[in-house]
Amino acid sequence: MRQRRRSRQHPRAAEGTARRTGCAGSRSGCAAGHRRDDRIAVAAHGRRRMSSVPITAAATPAAARPAAPGPLRGFGARQLAVIFGFAAFVPLVGYLFAAALGESVRFPFIVYEFAACLVIGSSAQLSALAAQNLWRHRMGAPWRVALAVLIAAAGATALLQLVDLAVARPLGIDQLMAQEGKAFASTAQRIVYQMSGALRWSLVLVVLCELLEANRRAQDELHAMRMAALAAERDLVEGKLRAMQARVDPDLLFDALLEIDQCYARDGAAGRERLDALIRFLRAALPSDSGGGSSVGREQELVEAYVELVRPRAGRGLVVDFATDPAARQVPMPAMLLLPLVRWVLANGSARHARVEVSKPAGVLAVVVESDADVAGASAEIAIRALRER
């Protein structure tokens, strides 16, 4: 079945539409499919770059469901620093107190105390982190902290039994405590003693972890707010830039088209020359892919195209010289910053010679625009005020 291609339609768009809508059976069905896809393409034009291929619902991927956070999400260097700092701080303080009281402290006790504090600190940090990730939106902070403390104390007490087997027995801790008269009467008494210590230290460490996480979340929210403010400010600047372009381009485009029409009426070659100058200017004025940014070389091309476009109206004697440092051509530069300067010095038509010098001394971009025009007065100050604000 042969179909007539409409104007401004891609040659392959009809085939793609017919395949996707399954309307190869009748001409009316295909026409309905074309109109529906064209409406979808027009509606999507405000959100993304125009494409000649019609857009269908099947081409849009389904939104992925965000994954639930893991219980230990966020565990990192800060938690490790707290664990090892606690494991080193408690034995050191105990040793200093014993030394201050004139008591002797044996090395096996310090090793065992370090291992026990390492277990208690790890259990407390992991329990607090898991409670925050799993229950932060389900229960209040007091209940969450209490539950994390109980879990940390129970887990630390269970792990301390392994520490007794792996560290205390090889070091002979029980014999040393018996020699000093500090041995436990039974295993139950030792477990109760260990659990009370784990409960006390778990409370301190879980609360500390809760405070650190609250501080981290506050910093993240502050950073997000600052980034949102910067994005809003950037959008405002880009909006002002688009407004400036809208103020500059319409009059220039109208005058150029009128001049091209007059040139074609007099001489076809002159009309083609003016049309080529307009096309060059429009190509240079197209926004780049980098958003509102540009470069020195691109802005220089825009100014050169503008001067070539307005030269017939300004007189053949208008000359604009460029002295651009080759190392500065690729330097980033705000878009529509150099052209308003040149337009400013050429605005009243009195200029016959202008010079644009761009250099980068000491890593700072310097732009100097000089001309023999008379731009003094209040009108010149108003014209340059918006540029100074940018």
Short mmCIF file of C-alpha atoms in Angstrom, two decimals:
data_model
loop_
_atom_site.label_atom_id
_atom_site.label_comp_id
_atom_site.label_asym_id
_atom_site.label_seq_id
_atom_site.Cartn_x
_atom_site.Cartn_y
_atom_site.Cartn_z
CA MET A 1 0.00 0.00 0.00
CA ARG A 2 1.53 3.29 -1.07
CA GLN A 3 1.09 6.28 1.18
CA ARG A 4 1.57 9.95 0.43
CA ARG A 5 4.17 11.63 2.63
CA ARG A 6 3.05 14.84 4.30
CA SER A 7 5.25 17.95 4.39
CA ARG A 8 7.91 18.11 7.14
CA GLN A 9 7.50 14.37 7.79
CA HIS A 10 10.49 12.07 7.89
CA PRO A 11 10.40 9.53 5.00
CA ARG A 12 10.67 6.60 7.40
CA ALA A 13 8.19 7.96 9.95
CA ALA A 14 5.20 6.48 8.12
CA GLU A 15 6.74 3.01 8.14
CA GLY A 16 7.55 3.19 11.83
CA THR A 17 4.06 4.41 12.64
CA ALA A 18 2.41 1.71 10.58
CA ARG A 19 4.48 -1.00 12.23
CA ARG A 20 3.83 0.26 15.78
CA THR A 21 0.10 0.88 15.40
CA GLY A 22 -0.63 -2.15 13.26
CA CYS A 23 -2.69 -0.12 10.79
CA ALA A 24 -1.38 -1.62 7.57
CA GLY A 25 -4.85 -2.92 6.71
CA SER A 26 -6.61 0.30 5.74
CA ARG A 27 -5.71 3.83 4.73
CA SER A 28 -8.11 5.37 7.25
CA GLY A 29 -6.62 3.38 10.11
CA CYS A 30 -3.11 4.46 9.14
CA ALA A 31 -4.16 8.09 8.92
CA ALA A 32 -5.65 7.89 12.41
CA GLY A 33 -2.43 6.35 13.69
CA HIS A 34 -0.38 9.11 12.07
CA ARG A 35 -2.51 11.84 13.63
CA ARG A 36 -2.35 10.22 17.08
CA ASP A 37 1.45 9.82 16.94
CA ASP A 38 1.88 13.36 15.65
CA ARG A 39 -0.12 14.68 18.63
CA ILE A 40 2.14 12.70 20.98
CA ALA A 41 5.25 14.10 19.27
CA VAL A 42 3.94 17.67 19.53
CA ALA A 43 3.07 17.22 23.22
CA ALA A 44 6.53 15.85 23.93
CA HIS A 45 8.23 18.73 22.12
CA GLY A 46 8.01 20.94 25.22
CA ARG A 47 9.94 18.41 27.29
CA ARG A 48 12.69 17.16 24.97
CA ARG A 49 14.42 17.86 21.68
CA MET A 50 12.23 17.59 18.56
CA SER A 51 12.48 14.31 16.69
CA SER A 52 11.00 13.43 13.31
CA VAL A 53 10.23 9.89 14.51
CA PRO A 54 6.81 9.68 16.24
CA ILE A 55 6.92 8.89 19.94
CA THR A 56 4.90 6.00 21.32
CA ALA A 57 4.09 4.91 24.82
CA ALA A 58 6.10 1.72 24.32
CA ALA A 59 9.29 3.76 23.88
CA THR A 60 9.01 5.23 27.37
CA PRO A 61 10.58 2.94 30.01
CA ALA A 62 8.64 2.25 33.15
CA ALA A 63 9.76 4.11 36.24
CA ALA A 64 11.94 1.94 38.39
CA ARG A 65 10.84 1.47 41.98
CA PRO A 66 13.49 2.78 44.41
CA ALA A 67 15.20 0.03 46.35
CA ALA A 68 14.64 -0.14 50.09
CA PRO A 69 17.68 0.91 52.14
CA GLY A 70 19.70 -1.88 53.72
CA PRO A 71 20.02 -2.15 57.51
CA LEU A 72 23.70 -1.18 57.43
CA ARG A 73 23.48 1.56 54.80
CA GLY A 74 25.80 4.41 55.71
CA PHE A 75 28.35 2.33 57.61
CA GLY A 76 31.76 3.77 56.92
CA ALA A 77 34.87 5.42 58.25
CA ARG A 78 33.03 7.46 60.87
CA GLN A 79 31.56 4.37 62.54
CA LEU A 80 34.91 2.59 62.43
CA ALA A 81 36.57 5.61 64.03
CA VAL A 82 34.01 5.57 66.86
CA ILE A 83 34.46 1.82 67.42
CA PHE A 84 38.25 1.83 67.54
CA GLY A 85 38.37 5.11 69.42
CA PHE A 86 36.10 3.67 72.10
CA ALA A 87 38.08 0.41 72.23
CA ALA A 88 41.31 2.36 72.79
CA PHE A 89 39.90 5.05 75.09
CA VAL A 90 38.35 2.85 77.80
CA PRO A 91 41.43 0.65 78.51
CA LEU A 92 43.69 3.71 78.41
CA VAL A 93 41.55 5.59 80.94
CA GLY A 94 41.40 2.49 83.17
CA TYR A 95 45.17 2.15 83.06
CA LEU A 96 45.68 5.85 83.90
CA PHE A 97 43.29 5.65 86.87
CA ALA A 98 45.02 2.52 88.17
CA ALA A 99 48.41 4.17 87.80
CA ALA A 100 47.15 7.27 89.61
CA LEU A 101 45.92 5.11 92.50
CA GLY A 102 49.18 3.20 92.67
CA GLU A 103 47.69 -0.10 91.52
CA SER A 104 49.50 -2.43 89.16
CA VAL A 105 47.84 -3.22 85.82
CA ARG A 106 48.85 -6.37 84.00
CA PHE A 107 49.09 -6.47 80.23
CA PRO A 108 46.58 -9.38 79.73
CA PHE A 109 43.87 -7.28 81.36
CA ILE A 110 44.51 -4.43 78.90
CA VAL A 111 44.31 -6.81 75.92
CA TYR A 112 41.08 -8.37 77.19
CA GLU A 113 39.56 -4.95 77.91
CA PHE A 114 40.43 -3.78 74.39
CA ALA A 115 38.81 -6.87 72.82
CA ALA A 116 35.68 -6.51 74.99
CA CYS A 117 35.31 -2.80 74.18
CA LEU A 118 35.81 -3.59 70.50
CA VAL A 119 32.91 -6.05 70.64
CA ILE A 120 30.65 -3.68 72.60
CA GLY A 121 31.42 -0.73 70.32
CA SER A 122 30.78 -2.75 67.15
CA SER A 123 27.50 -4.13 68.46
CA ALA A 124 26.30 -0.69 69.56
CA GLN A 125 27.19 1.05 66.28
CA LEU A 126 25.68 -1.67 64.10
CA SER A 127 22.48 -1.80 66.17
CA ALA A 128 22.07 1.97 66.14
CA LEU A 129 22.66 2.18 62.39
CA ALA A 130 20.24 -0.66 61.65
CA ALA A 131 17.59 0.92 63.88
CA GLN A 132 17.91 4.24 62.04
CA ASN A 133 17.68 2.67 58.60
CA LEU A 134 14.79 0.33 59.40
CA TRP A 135 12.69 2.17 61.98
CA ARG A 136 13.43 5.87 61.59
CA HIS A 137 10.08 6.50 59.88
CA ARG A 138 8.13 3.96 61.97
CA MET A 139 8.84 4.96 65.56
CA GLY A 140 10.08 7.91 67.55
CA ALA A 141 13.68 8.49 68.53
CA PRO A 142 13.31 7.45 72.24
CA TRP A 143 11.75 4.09 71.40
CA ARG A 144 14.22 3.51 68.60
CA VAL A 145 17.19 4.27 70.86
CA ALA A 146 15.85 2.04 73.65
CA LEU A 147 15.33 -0.87 71.27
CA ALA A 148 18.78 -0.41 69.74
CA VAL A 149 20.38 -0.34 73.22
CA LEU A 150 18.69 -3.60 74.23
CA ILE A 151 19.69 -5.33 71.00
CA ALA A 152 23.25 -4.03 71.27
CA ALA A 153 23.58 -5.15 74.90
CA ALA A 154 22.22 -8.62 74.14
CA GLY A 155 24.44 -9.02 71.09
CA ALA A 156 27.53 -7.77 72.91
CA THR A 157 26.89 -10.13 75.85
CA ALA A 158 26.65 -13.09 73.48
CA LEU A 159 29.82 -12.08 71.66
CA LEU A 160 31.68 -11.57 74.93
CA GLN A 161 31.30 -15.29 75.60
CA LEU A 162 33.32 -15.90 72.45
CA VAL A 163 35.87 -13.33 73.62
CA ASP A 164 36.22 -15.28 76.86
CA LEU A 165 36.98 -18.44 74.90
CA ALA A 166 39.30 -16.80 72.34
CA VAL A 167 41.11 -14.23 74.51
CA ALA A 168 40.49 -14.66 78.25
CA ARG A 169 41.35 -18.34 78.53
CA PRO A 170 44.60 -18.20 76.50
CA LEU A 171 45.73 -15.18 78.53
CA GLY A 172 44.78 -16.80 81.86
CA ILE A 173 42.43 -13.99 82.90
CA ASP A 174 40.48 -16.24 85.31
CA GLN A 175 43.65 -17.31 87.16
CA LEU A 176 44.88 -13.72 87.42
CA MET A 177 41.53 -12.55 88.80
CA ALA A 178 41.54 -15.43 91.31
CA GLN A 179 45.01 -14.39 92.50
CA GLU A 180 43.73 -10.84 93.06
CA GLY A 181 40.54 -12.07 94.76
CA LYS A 182 38.28 -10.75 92.01
CA ALA A 183 37.09 -14.03 90.52
CA PHE A 184 33.38 -14.49 89.77
CA ALA A 185 31.43 -16.89 91.95
CA SER A 186 29.67 -18.47 88.98
CA THR A 187 29.20 -18.20 85.24
CA ALA A 188 25.82 -16.53 85.73
CA GLN A 189 27.40 -13.81 87.84
CA ARG A 190 30.00 -13.19 85.12
CA ILE A 191 27.32 -12.97 82.41
CA VAL A 192 25.22 -10.54 84.47
CA TYR A 193 28.30 -8.39 85.09
CA GLN A 194 29.17 -8.38 81.38
CA MET A 195 25.60 -7.55 80.38
CA SER A 196 25.40 -4.62 82.81
CA GLY A 197 28.62 -3.17 81.38
CA ALA A 198 27.44 -3.76 77.81
CA LEU A 199 24.11 -2.10 78.59
CA ARG A 200 25.78 0.95 80.09
CA TRP A 201 28.24 1.48 77.24
CA SER A 202 25.64 0.64 74.57
CA LEU A 203 23.43 3.44 75.85
CA VAL A 204 26.29 5.92 75.50
CA LEU A 205 27.35 4.71 72.05
CA VAL A 206 23.85 4.42 70.59
CA VAL A 207 22.96 7.96 71.68
CA LEU A 208 26.26 9.18 70.23
CA CYS A 209 25.51 7.43 66.94
CA GLU A 210 22.02 8.96 66.88
CA LEU A 211 23.46 12.45 67.35
CA LEU A 212 26.07 11.93 64.64
CA GLU A 213 23.47 10.67 62.18
CA ALA A 214 21.16 13.58 62.96
CA ASN A 215 24.04 15.96 62.30
CA ARG A 216 24.85 14.20 59.02
CA ARG A 217 21.24 14.38 57.84
CA ALA A 218 21.08 18.07 58.72
CA GLN A 219 24.24 18.72 56.72
CA ASP A 220 22.87 16.77 53.75
CA GLU A 221 19.63 18.75 53.84
CA LEU A 222 21.55 22.01 54.08
CA HIS A 223 23.70 20.98 51.12
CA ALA A 224 20.58 20.06 49.11
CA MET A 225 19.02 23.43 49.92
CA ARG A 226 22.18 25.25 48.85
CA MET A 227 22.30 23.30 45.59
CA ALA A 228 18.63 24.09 44.97
CA ALA A 229 19.31 27.77 45.62
CA LEU A 230 22.25 27.69 43.19
CA ALA A 231 20.10 25.97 40.58
CA ALA A 232 17.37 28.57 41.03
CA GLU A 233 19.92 31.37 40.71
CA ARG A 234 21.33 29.76 37.57
CA ASP A 235 17.83 29.47 36.10
CA LEU A 236 17.26 33.14 36.90
CA VAL A 237 20.48 34.14 35.16
CA GLU A 238 19.63 32.00 32.15
CA GLY A 239 16.17 33.55 32.08
CA LYS A 240 17.71 37.02 32.05
CA LEU A 241 20.03 35.85 29.28
CA ARG A 242 17.10 34.61 27.19
CA ALA A 243 15.29 37.89 27.84
CA MET A 244 18.36 39.79 26.67
CA GLN A 245 18.55 37.68 23.53
CA ALA A 246 14.85 38.28 22.90
CA ARG A 247 15.41 42.05 23.20
CA VAL A 248 18.38 41.99 20.81
CA ASP A 249 17.43 39.54 18.08
CA PRO A 250 13.94 40.56 16.82
CA ASP A 251 14.86 44.06 15.62
CA LEU A 252 18.11 42.85 14.14
CA LEU A 253 16.38 40.00 12.34
CA PHE A 254 13.63 42.27 10.99
CA ASP A 255 16.14 44.82 9.68
CA ALA A 256 18.27 42.08 8.12
CA LEU A 257 15.31 40.50 6.35
CA LEU A 258 14.17 43.89 5.08
CA GLU A 259 17.66 44.61 3.79
CA ILE A 260 17.85 41.20 2.08
CA ASP A 261 14.54 41.86 0.35
CA GLN A 262 15.76 45.24 -0.89
CA CYS A 263 19.07 43.78 -2.07
CA TYR A 264 17.29 41.03 -4.01
CA ALA A 265 15.14 43.68 -5.66
CA ARG A 266 18.26 45.52 -6.85
CA ASP A 267 20.76 42.71 -7.43
CA GLY A 268 20.44 38.97 -6.88
CA ALA A 269 24.12 38.53 -6.02
CA ALA A 270 23.96 41.22 -3.34
CA GLY A 271 20.84 39.62 -1.90
CA ARG A 272 22.53 36.23 -1.70
CA GLU A 273 25.52 37.83 0.01
CA ARG A 274 23.34 39.43 2.66
CA LEU A 275 21.40 36.18 3.12
CA ASP A 276 24.66 34.28 3.67
CA ALA A 277 25.67 36.85 6.30
CA LEU A 278 22.36 36.39 8.12
CA ILE A 279 22.68 32.60 8.03
CA ARG A 280 26.20 32.83 9.45
CA PHE A 281 25.00 35.06 12.28
CA LEU A 282 22.06 32.79 13.12
CA ARG A 283 24.33 29.75 13.21
CA ALA A 284 26.74 31.52 15.54
CA ALA A 285 23.86 32.68 17.75
CA LEU A 286 22.48 29.17 18.25
CA PRO A 287 22.85 28.07 21.90
CA SER A 288 25.50 25.47 22.56
CA ASP A 289 24.94 22.07 24.18
CA SER A 290 26.55 23.32 27.42
CA GLY A 291 23.44 25.27 28.46
CA GLY A 292 24.08 28.96 29.12
CA GLY A 293 27.88 28.68 28.80
CA SER A 294 30.07 29.48 25.82
CA SER A 295 33.72 30.12 24.99
CA VAL A 296 35.84 33.06 23.88
CA GLY A 297 36.23 31.65 20.36
CA ARG A 298 32.50 31.10 19.95
CA GLU A 299 31.67 34.59 21.19
CA GLN A 300 34.25 36.05 18.80
CA GLU A 301 32.62 34.21 15.88
CA LEU A 302 29.27 35.66 16.93
CA VAL A 303 30.67 39.21 17.01
CA GLU A 304 32.36 38.77 13.62
CA ALA A 305 29.11 37.52 12.10
CA TYR A 306 27.21 40.44 13.65
CA VAL A 307 29.67 43.02 12.30
CA GLU A 308 29.43 41.49 8.83
CA LEU A 309 25.63 41.60 9.07
CA VAL A 310 25.37 45.28 10.11
CA ARG A 311 28.27 46.59 8.03
CA PRO A 312 26.10 47.81 5.10
CA ARG A 313 23.88 49.86 7.41
CA ALA A 314 26.86 51.21 9.38
CA GLY A 315 28.82 52.10 6.28
CA ARG A 316 31.65 50.36 4.48
CA GLY A 317 34.14 52.27 6.62
CA LEU A 318 33.30 50.23 9.74
CA VAL A 319 36.28 48.10 10.78
CA VAL A 320 36.43 45.87 13.86
CA ASP A 321 39.81 44.33 14.64
CA PHE A 322 40.29 41.34 16.94
CA ALA A 323 43.42 40.63 18.97
CA THR A 324 42.71 37.35 20.74
CA ASP A 325 45.30 35.33 22.58
CA PRO A 326 45.25 31.79 21.06
CA ALA A 327 45.44 30.32 24.56
CA ALA A 328 42.27 32.18 25.51
CA ARG A 329 40.03 30.99 22.66
CA GLN A 330 38.92 27.85 24.52
CA VAL A 331 38.45 29.61 27.87
CA PRO A 332 34.82 29.38 29.10
CA MET A 333 32.91 32.63 28.86
CA PRO A 334 29.27 33.53 29.62
CA ALA A 335 27.12 33.57 26.51
CA MET A 336 25.98 36.92 25.08
CA LEU A 337 28.60 38.86 27.02
CA LEU A 338 30.94 40.05 24.27
CA LEU A 339 28.29 40.95 21.67
CA PRO A 340 26.44 43.47 23.90
CA LEU A 341 29.77 45.23 24.51
CA VAL A 342 30.41 45.58 20.79
CA ARG A 343 26.81 46.65 20.14
CA TRP A 344 27.17 49.21 22.91
CA VAL A 345 30.18 50.90 21.28
CA LEU A 346 28.56 50.73 17.82
CA ALA A 347 25.01 51.65 18.86
CA ASN A 348 24.83 55.29 17.77
CA GLY A 349 26.48 54.73 14.39
CA SER A 350 29.33 57.17 15.00
CA ALA A 351 32.02 54.49 15.27
CA ARG A 352 34.22 53.75 12.27
CA HIS A 353 36.86 51.66 13.97
CA ALA A 354 36.71 49.32 16.95
CA ARG A 355 39.18 46.95 18.52
CA VAL A 356 38.45 43.89 20.67
CA GLU A 357 41.37 42.52 22.68
CA VAL A 358 41.06 39.28 24.65
CA SER A 359 43.93 38.01 26.79
CA LYS A 360 44.52 35.88 29.85
CA PRO A 361 47.19 37.47 32.03
CA ALA A 362 47.95 35.61 35.26
CA GLY A 363 45.09 33.17 34.67
CA VAL A 364 42.42 35.91 34.57
CA LEU A 365 40.38 36.52 31.42
CA ALA A 366 40.63 40.18 30.34
CA VAL A 367 38.41 41.66 27.60
CA VAL A 368 39.04 45.20 26.33
CA VAL A 369 36.71 46.84 23.77
CA GLU A 370 37.80 50.19 22.32
CA SER A 371 36.22 52.36 19.63
CA ASP A 372 36.19 55.90 18.33
CA ALA A 373 32.44 56.27 18.98
CA ASP A 374 30.86 58.74 21.36
CA VAL A 375 29.01 56.58 23.92
CA ALA A 376 28.99 59.01 26.83
CA GLY A 377 25.83 60.11 28.57
CA ALA A 378 22.90 58.70 30.47
CA SER A 379 21.67 56.53 27.58
CA ALA A 380 25.01 54.74 27.41
CA GLU A 381 24.93 54.14 31.16
CA ILE A 382 21.44 52.61 30.91
CA ALA A 383 22.53 50.40 28.02
CA ILE A 384 25.48 48.96 29.91
CA ARG A 385 23.79 48.61 33.32
CA ALA A 386 22.30 45.17 32.64
CA LEU A 387 25.66 43.95 31.38
CA ARG A 388 27.37 45.15 34.55
CA GLU A 389 24.83 43.26 36.66
CA ARG A 390 25.63 40.04 34.81
#
